[in-house]
Amino acid sequence: LAGTRIICDRKFLLECKSSPAARTPPCCLPQTPGVTSLAQSSLVKLEELKERNESEEAMPGEQPRHVTP
């Protein structure tokens, strides 16, 4: 037996792309770091970059300091 073939036209697919439901993750999606959510190490790096950018904006006259892991 063959599978069912679903055929959608281009206009319908483009409308689905901008739908509000397409912009939110499903409620029952499991949280898998690195797959369905950012990996923990990525979150730490993002926080460090955010803090560094905020400190550079607060003190524009000083030399930026480098943070080593």
PDB file of N, CA and C in Angstrom:
ATOM      1  N   LEU A   1       0.835  -1.188   0.000  1.00  0.00           N
ATOM      2  CA  LEU A   1       0.000   0.000   0.000  1.00  0.00           C
ATOM      3  C   LEU A   1       0.878   1.250   0.000  1.00  0.00           C
ATOM      4  N   ALA A   2       0.418   2.240  -0.694  1.00  0.00           N
ATOM      5  CA  ALA A   2       1.160   3.498  -0.768  1.00  0.00           C
ATOM      6  C   ALA A   2       0.639   4.467   0.282  1.00  0.00           C
ATOM      7  N   GLY A   3       1.486   5.421   0.669  1.00  0.00           N
ATOM      8  CA  GLY A   3       1.090   6.425   1.645  1.00  0.00           C
ATOM      9  C   GLY A   3       0.214   7.492   1.018  1.00  0.00           C
ATOM     10  N   THR A   4      -0.392   8.305   1.865  1.00  0.00           N
ATOM     11  CA  THR A   4      -1.231   9.401   1.393  1.00  0.00           C
ATOM     12  C   THR A   4      -0.348  10.575   1.015  1.00  0.00           C
ATOM     13  N   ARG A   5      -0.636  11.160  -0.095  1.00  0.00           N
ATOM     14  CA  ARG A   5       0.139  12.306  -0.558  1.00  0.00           C
ATOM     15  C   ARG A   5      -0.660  13.579  -0.312  1.00  0.00           C
ATOM     16  N   ILE A   6      -0.076  14.493   0.435  1.00  0.00           N
ATOM     17  CA  ILE A   6      -0.740  15.763   0.733  1.00  0.00           C
ATOM     18  C   ILE A   6      -0.188  16.814  -0.206  1.00  0.00           C
ATOM     19  N   ILE A   7      -1.065  17.493  -0.901  1.00  0.00           N
ATOM     20  CA  ILE A   7      -0.648  18.512  -1.866  1.00  0.00           C
ATOM     21  C   ILE A   7      -1.181  19.860  -1.402  1.00  0.00           C
ATOM     22  N   CYS A   8      -0.282  20.827  -1.212  1.00  0.00           N
ATOM     23  CA  CYS A   8      -0.651  22.179  -0.802  1.00  0.00           C
ATOM     24  C   CYS A   8      -0.127  23.157  -1.847  1.00  0.00           C
ATOM     25  N   ASP A   9      -0.902  24.199  -2.117  1.00  0.00           N
ATOM     26  CA  ASP A   9      -0.416  25.191  -3.070  1.00  0.00           C
ATOM     27  C   ASP A   9       0.481  26.204  -2.367  1.00  0.00           C
ATOM     28  N   ARG A  10       1.225  26.946  -3.129  1.00  0.00           N
ATOM     29  CA  ARG A  10       2.220  27.896  -2.622  1.00  0.00           C
ATOM     30  C   ARG A  10       1.595  28.972  -1.743  1.00  0.00           C
ATOM     31  N   LYS A  11       0.454  29.502  -2.177  1.00  0.00           N
ATOM     32  CA  LYS A  11      -0.224  30.574  -1.438  1.00  0.00           C
ATOM     33  C   LYS A  11      -0.594  30.106  -0.028  1.00  0.00           C
ATOM     34  N   PHE A  12      -1.149  28.894   0.084  1.00  0.00           N
ATOM     35  CA  PHE A  12      -1.530  28.355   1.383  1.00  0.00           C
ATOM     36  C   PHE A  12      -0.314  28.206   2.297  1.00  0.00           C
ATOM     37  N   LEU A  13       0.790  27.688   1.761  1.00  0.00           N
ATOM     38  CA  LEU A  13       1.996  27.497   2.570  1.00  0.00           C
ATOM     39  C   LEU A  13       2.570  28.830   3.035  1.00  0.00           C
ATOM     40  N   LEU A  14       2.539  29.854   2.187  1.00  0.00           N
ATOM     41  CA  LEU A  14       3.034  31.175   2.587  1.00  0.00           C
ATOM     42  C   LEU A  14       2.139  31.791   3.659  1.00  0.00           C
ATOM     43  N   GLU A  15       0.827  31.554   3.578  1.00  0.00           N
ATOM     44  CA  GLU A  15      -0.076  32.046   4.617  1.00  0.00           C
ATOM     45  C   GLU A  15       0.188  31.348   5.946  1.00  0.00           C
ATOM     46  N   CYS A  16       0.470  30.060   5.898  1.00  0.00           N
ATOM     47  CA  CYS A  16       0.767  29.311   7.124  1.00  0.00           C
ATOM     48  C   CYS A  16       2.050  29.815   7.783  1.00  0.00           C
ATOM     49  N   LYS A  17       3.007  30.231   6.972  1.00  0.00           N
ATOM     50  CA  LYS A  17       4.291  30.705   7.495  1.00  0.00           C
ATOM     51  C   LYS A  17       4.115  31.912   8.402  1.00  0.00           C
ATOM     52  N   SER A  18       3.190  32.808   8.061  1.00  0.00           N
ATOM     53  CA  SER A  18       3.017  34.027   8.842  1.00  0.00           C
ATOM     54  C   SER A  18       1.904  33.905   9.888  1.00  0.00           C
ATOM     55  N   SER A  19       1.356  32.733  10.059  1.00  0.00           N
ATOM     56  CA  SER A  19       0.288  32.539  11.034  1.00  0.00           C
ATOM     57  C   SER A  19       0.851  32.598  12.462  1.00  0.00           C
ATOM     58  N   PRO A  20       0.073  33.116  13.417  1.00  0.00           N
ATOM     59  CA  PRO A  20       0.541  33.165  14.820  1.00  0.00           C
ATOM     60  C   PRO A  20       0.856  31.785  15.391  1.00  0.00           C
ATOM     61  N   ALA A  21       0.144  30.779  14.965  1.00  0.00           N
ATOM     62  CA  ALA A  21       0.392  29.424  15.477  1.00  0.00           C
ATOM     63  C   ALA A  21       1.758  28.909  15.037  1.00  0.00           C
ATOM     64  N   ALA A  22       2.262  29.376  13.902  1.00  0.00           N
ATOM     65  CA  ALA A  22       3.558  28.926  13.407  1.00  0.00           C
ATOM     66  C   ALA A  22       4.712  29.581  14.158  1.00  0.00           C
ATOM     67  N   ARG A  23       4.436  30.641  14.882  1.00  0.00           N
ATOM     68  CA  ARG A  23       5.489  31.372  15.592  1.00  0.00           C
ATOM     69  C   ARG A  23       5.671  30.918  17.033  1.00  0.00           C
ATOM     70  N   THR A  24       4.822  30.044  17.526  1.00  0.00           N
ATOM     71  CA  THR A  24       4.932  29.574  18.903  1.00  0.00           C
ATOM     72  C   THR A  24       5.253  28.079  18.909  1.00  0.00           C
ATOM     73  N   PRO A  25       6.086  27.621  19.835  1.00  0.00           N
ATOM     74  CA  PRO A  25       6.375  26.183  19.895  1.00  0.00           C
ATOM     75  C   PRO A  25       5.169  25.434  20.468  1.00  0.00           C
ATOM     76  N   PRO A  26       4.996  24.185  20.131  1.00  0.00           N
ATOM     77  CA  PRO A  26       3.905  23.392  20.701  1.00  0.00           C
ATOM     78  C   PRO A  26       4.037  23.319  22.221  1.00  0.00           C
ATOM     79  N   CYS A  27       2.898  23.259  22.920  1.00  0.00           N
ATOM     80  CA  CYS A  27       2.922  23.274  24.388  1.00  0.00           C
ATOM     81  C   CYS A  27       3.517  22.000  24.978  1.00  0.00           C
ATOM     82  N   CYS A  28       3.402  20.883  24.281  1.00  0.00           N
ATOM     83  CA  CYS A  28       3.867  19.609  24.849  1.00  0.00           C
ATOM     84  C   CYS A  28       5.258  19.218  24.345  1.00  0.00           C
ATOM     85  N   LEU A  29       5.976  20.140  23.727  1.00  0.00           N
ATOM     86  CA  LEU A  29       7.297  19.848  23.195  1.00  0.00           C
ATOM     87  C   LEU A  29       8.303  19.691  24.338  1.00  0.00           C
ATOM     88  N   PRO A  30       9.028  18.573  24.408  1.00  0.00           N
ATOM     89  CA  PRO A  30       9.997  18.407  25.498  1.00  0.00           C
ATOM     90  C   PRO A  30      11.177  19.366  25.330  1.00  0.00           C
ATOM     91  N   GLN A  31      11.751  19.791  26.445  1.00  0.00           N
ATOM     92  CA  GLN A  31      12.904  20.699  26.437  1.00  0.00           C
ATOM     93  C   GLN A  31      14.177  19.888  26.356  1.00  0.00           C
ATOM     94  N   THR A  32      14.802  19.874  25.190  1.00  0.00           N
ATOM     95  CA  THR A  32      16.044  19.156  24.963  1.00  0.00           C
ATOM     96  C   THR A  32      17.134  20.178  24.664  1.00  0.00           C
ATOM     97  N   PRO A  33      18.078  20.408  25.592  1.00  0.00           N
ATOM     98  CA  PRO A  33      19.122  21.411  25.361  1.00  0.00           C
ATOM     99  C   PRO A  33      19.891  21.136  24.073  1.00  0.00           C
ATOM    100  N   GLY A  34      20.040  22.178  23.268  1.00  0.00           N
ATOM    101  CA  GLY A  34      20.751  22.052  22.009  1.00  0.00           C
ATOM    102  C   GLY A  34      19.882  21.620  20.847  1.00  0.00           C
ATOM    103  N   VAL A  35      18.650  21.175  21.134  1.00  0.00           N
ATOM    104  CA  VAL A  35      17.751  20.741  20.063  1.00  0.00           C
ATOM    105  C   VAL A  35      16.517  21.629  20.037  1.00  0.00           C
ATOM    106  N   THR A  36      15.697  21.550  21.084  1.00  0.00           N
ATOM    107  CA  THR A  36      14.486  22.366  21.139  1.00  0.00           C
ATOM    108  C   THR A  36      14.686  23.642  21.960  1.00  0.00           C
ATOM    109  N   SER A  37      15.791  23.750  22.644  1.00  0.00           N
ATOM    110  CA  SER A  37      16.146  24.967  23.374  1.00  0.00           C
ATOM    111  C   SER A  37      17.661  25.127  23.272  1.00  0.00           C
ATOM    112  N   LEU A  38      18.144  26.302  23.636  1.00  0.00           N
ATOM    113  CA  LEU A  38      19.587  26.528  23.578  1.00  0.00           C
ATOM    114  C   LEU A  38      20.306  25.621  24.564  1.00  0.00           C
ATOM    115  N   ALA A  39      21.475  25.187  24.194  1.00  0.00           N
ATOM    116  CA  ALA A  39      22.281  24.382  25.099  1.00  0.00           C
ATOM    117  C   ALA A  39      22.683  25.228  26.298  1.00  0.00           C
ATOM    118  N   GLN A  40      22.892  24.624  27.436  1.00  0.00           N
ATOM    119  CA  GLN A  40      23.232  25.362  28.656  1.00  0.00           C
ATOM    120  C   GLN A  40      24.494  26.187  28.478  1.00  0.00           C
ATOM    121  N   SER A  41      25.491  25.631  27.807  1.00  0.00           N
ATOM    122  CA  SER A  41      26.727  26.385  27.607  1.00  0.00           C
ATOM    123  C   SER A  41      26.474  27.592  26.713  1.00  0.00           C
ATOM    124  N   SER A  42      25.556  27.477  25.753  1.00  0.00           N
ATOM    125  CA  SER A  42      25.220  28.608  24.899  1.00  0.00           C
ATOM    126  C   SER A  42      24.551  29.710  25.706  1.00  0.00           C
ATOM    127  N   LEU A  43      23.704  29.326  26.662  1.00  0.00           N
ATOM    128  CA  LEU A  43      23.037  30.325  27.504  1.00  0.00           C
ATOM    129  C   LEU A  43      24.048  31.087  28.338  1.00  0.00           C
ATOM    130  N   VAL A  44      25.032  30.382  28.869  1.00  0.00           N
ATOM    131  CA  VAL A  44      26.069  31.029  29.676  1.00  0.00           C
ATOM    132  C   VAL A  44      26.853  32.015  28.813  1.00  0.00           C
ATOM    133  N   LYS A  45      27.214  31.603  27.589  1.00  0.00           N
ATOM    134  CA  LYS A  45      27.956  32.482  26.691  1.00  0.00           C
ATOM    135  C   LYS A  45      27.129  33.702  26.321  1.00  0.00           C
ATOM    136  N   LEU A  46      25.831  33.516  26.092  1.00  0.00           N
ATOM    137  CA  LEU A  46      24.970  34.646  25.758  1.00  0.00           C
ATOM    138  C   LEU A  46      24.900  35.643  26.919  1.00  0.00           C
ATOM    139  N   GLU A  47      24.798  35.132  28.139  1.00  0.00           N
ATOM    140  CA  GLU A  47      24.769  36.012  29.307  1.00  0.00           C
ATOM    141  C   GLU A  47      26.075  36.795  29.437  1.00  0.00           C
ATOM    142  N   GLU A  48      27.214  36.124  29.212  1.00  0.00           N
ATOM    143  CA  GLU A  48      28.506  36.807  29.298  1.00  0.00           C
ATOM    144  C   GLU A  48      28.616  37.906  28.246  1.00  0.00           C
ATOM    145  N   LEU A  49      28.178  37.620  27.019  1.00  0.00           N
ATOM    146  CA  LEU A  49      28.214  38.629  25.962  1.00  0.00           C
ATOM    147  C   LEU A  49      27.303  39.805  26.285  1.00  0.00           C
ATOM    148  N   LYS A  50      26.140  39.497  26.828  1.00  0.00           N
ATOM    149  CA  LYS A  50      25.196  40.555  27.198  1.00  0.00           C
ATOM    150  C   LYS A  50      25.797  41.456  28.272  1.00  0.00           C
ATOM    151  N   GLU A  51      26.401  40.853  29.300  1.00  0.00           N
ATOM    152  CA  GLU A  51      27.031  41.637  30.368  1.00  0.00           C
ATOM    153  C   GLU A  51      28.185  42.468  29.821  1.00  0.00           C
ATOM    154  N   ARG A  52      28.988  41.886  28.936  1.00  0.00           N
ATOM    155  CA  ARG A  52      30.118  42.605  28.353  1.00  0.00           C
ATOM    156  C   ARG A  52      29.627  43.805  27.539  1.00  0.00           C
ATOM    157  N   ASN A  53      28.579  43.604  26.732  1.00  0.00           N
ATOM    158  CA  ASN A  53      28.034  44.695  25.930  1.00  0.00           C
ATOM    159  C   ASN A  53      27.462  45.801  26.809  1.00  0.00           C
ATOM    160  N   GLU A  54      26.784  45.418  27.887  1.00  0.00           N
ATOM    161  CA  GLU A  54      26.220  46.419  28.799  1.00  0.00           C
ATOM    162  C   GLU A  54      27.330  47.212  29.480  1.00  0.00           C
ATOM    163  N   SER A  55      28.413  46.537  29.869  1.00  0.00           N
ATOM    164  CA  SER A  55      29.495  47.250  30.545  1.00  0.00           C
ATOM    165  C   SER A  55      30.228  48.173  29.575  1.00  0.00           C
ATOM    166  N   GLU A  56      30.357  47.769  28.313  1.00  0.00           N
ATOM    167  CA  GLU A  56      31.001  48.629  27.321  1.00  0.00           C
ATOM    168  C   GLU A  56      30.147  49.856  27.025  1.00  0.00           C
ATOM    169  N   GLU A  57      28.829  49.690  27.019  1.00  0.00           N
ATOM    170  CA  GLU A  57      27.941  50.824  26.786  1.00  0.00           C
ATOM    171  C   GLU A  57      27.954  51.780  27.970  1.00  0.00           C
ATOM    172  N   ALA A  58      28.096  51.246  29.181  1.00  0.00           N
ATOM    173  CA  ALA A  58      28.100  52.080  30.381  1.00  0.00           C
ATOM    174  C   ALA A  58      29.383  52.904  30.482  1.00  0.00           C
ATOM    175  N   MET A  59      30.530  52.356  30.048  1.00  0.00           N
ATOM    176  CA  MET A  59      31.815  53.038  30.129  1.00  0.00           C
ATOM    177  C   MET A  59      32.462  53.099  28.745  1.00  0.00           C
ATOM    178  N   PRO A  60      32.012  54.012  27.886  1.00  0.00           N
ATOM    179  CA  PRO A  60      32.535  54.034  26.523  1.00  0.00           C
ATOM    180  C   PRO A  60      33.991  54.486  26.407  1.00  0.00           C
ATOM    181  N   GLY A  61      34.530  55.201  27.398  1.00  0.00           N
ATOM    182  CA  GLY A  61      35.885  55.702  27.316  1.00  0.00           C
ATOM    183  C   GLY A  61      36.956  54.703  27.671  1.00  0.00           C
ATOM    184  N   GLU A  62      36.606  53.618  28.347  1.00  0.00           N
ATOM    185  CA  GLU A  62      37.575  52.629  28.786  1.00  0.00           C
ATOM    186  C   GLU A  62      37.822  51.566  27.732  1.00  0.00           C
ATOM    187  N   GLN A  63      38.965  50.915  27.823  1.00  0.00           N
ATOM    188  CA  GLN A  63      39.286  49.814  26.932  1.00  0.00           C
ATOM    189  C   GLN A  63      38.450  48.595  27.326  1.00  0.00           C
ATOM    190  N   PRO A  64      37.911  47.849  26.353  1.00  0.00           N
ATOM    191  CA  PRO A  64      37.163  46.658  26.707  1.00  0.00           C
ATOM    192  C   PRO A  64      38.087  45.583  27.276  1.00  0.00           C
ATOM    193  N   ARG A  65      37.635  44.939  28.315  1.00  0.00           N
ATOM    194  CA  ARG A  65      38.433  43.875  28.920  1.00  0.00           C
ATOM    195  C   ARG A  65      37.962  42.536  28.390  1.00  0.00           C
ATOM    196  N   HIS A  66      38.883  41.603  28.268  1.00  0.00           N
ATOM    197  CA  HIS A  66      38.579  40.299  27.722  1.00  0.00           C
ATOM    198  C   HIS A  66      38.365  39.327  28.868  1.00  0.00           C
ATOM    199  N   VAL A  67      37.273  38.585  28.792  1.00  0.00           N
ATOM    200  CA  VAL A  67      36.950  37.600  29.812  1.00  0.00           C
ATOM    201  C   VAL A  67      37.375  36.240  29.296  1.00  0.00           C
ATOM    202  N   THR A  68      38.178  35.554  30.084  1.00  0.00           N
ATOM    203  CA  THR A  68      38.626  34.222  29.686  1.00  0.00           C
ATOM    204  C   THR A  68      37.798  33.192  30.420  1.00  0.00           C
ATOM    205  N   PRO A  69      37.463  32.088  29.756  1.00  0.00           N
ATOM    206  CA  PRO A  69      36.645  31.056  30.399  1.00  0.00           C
ATOM    207  C   PRO A  69      37.393  30.277  31.439  1.00  0.00           C
TER     208      PRO A  69
END
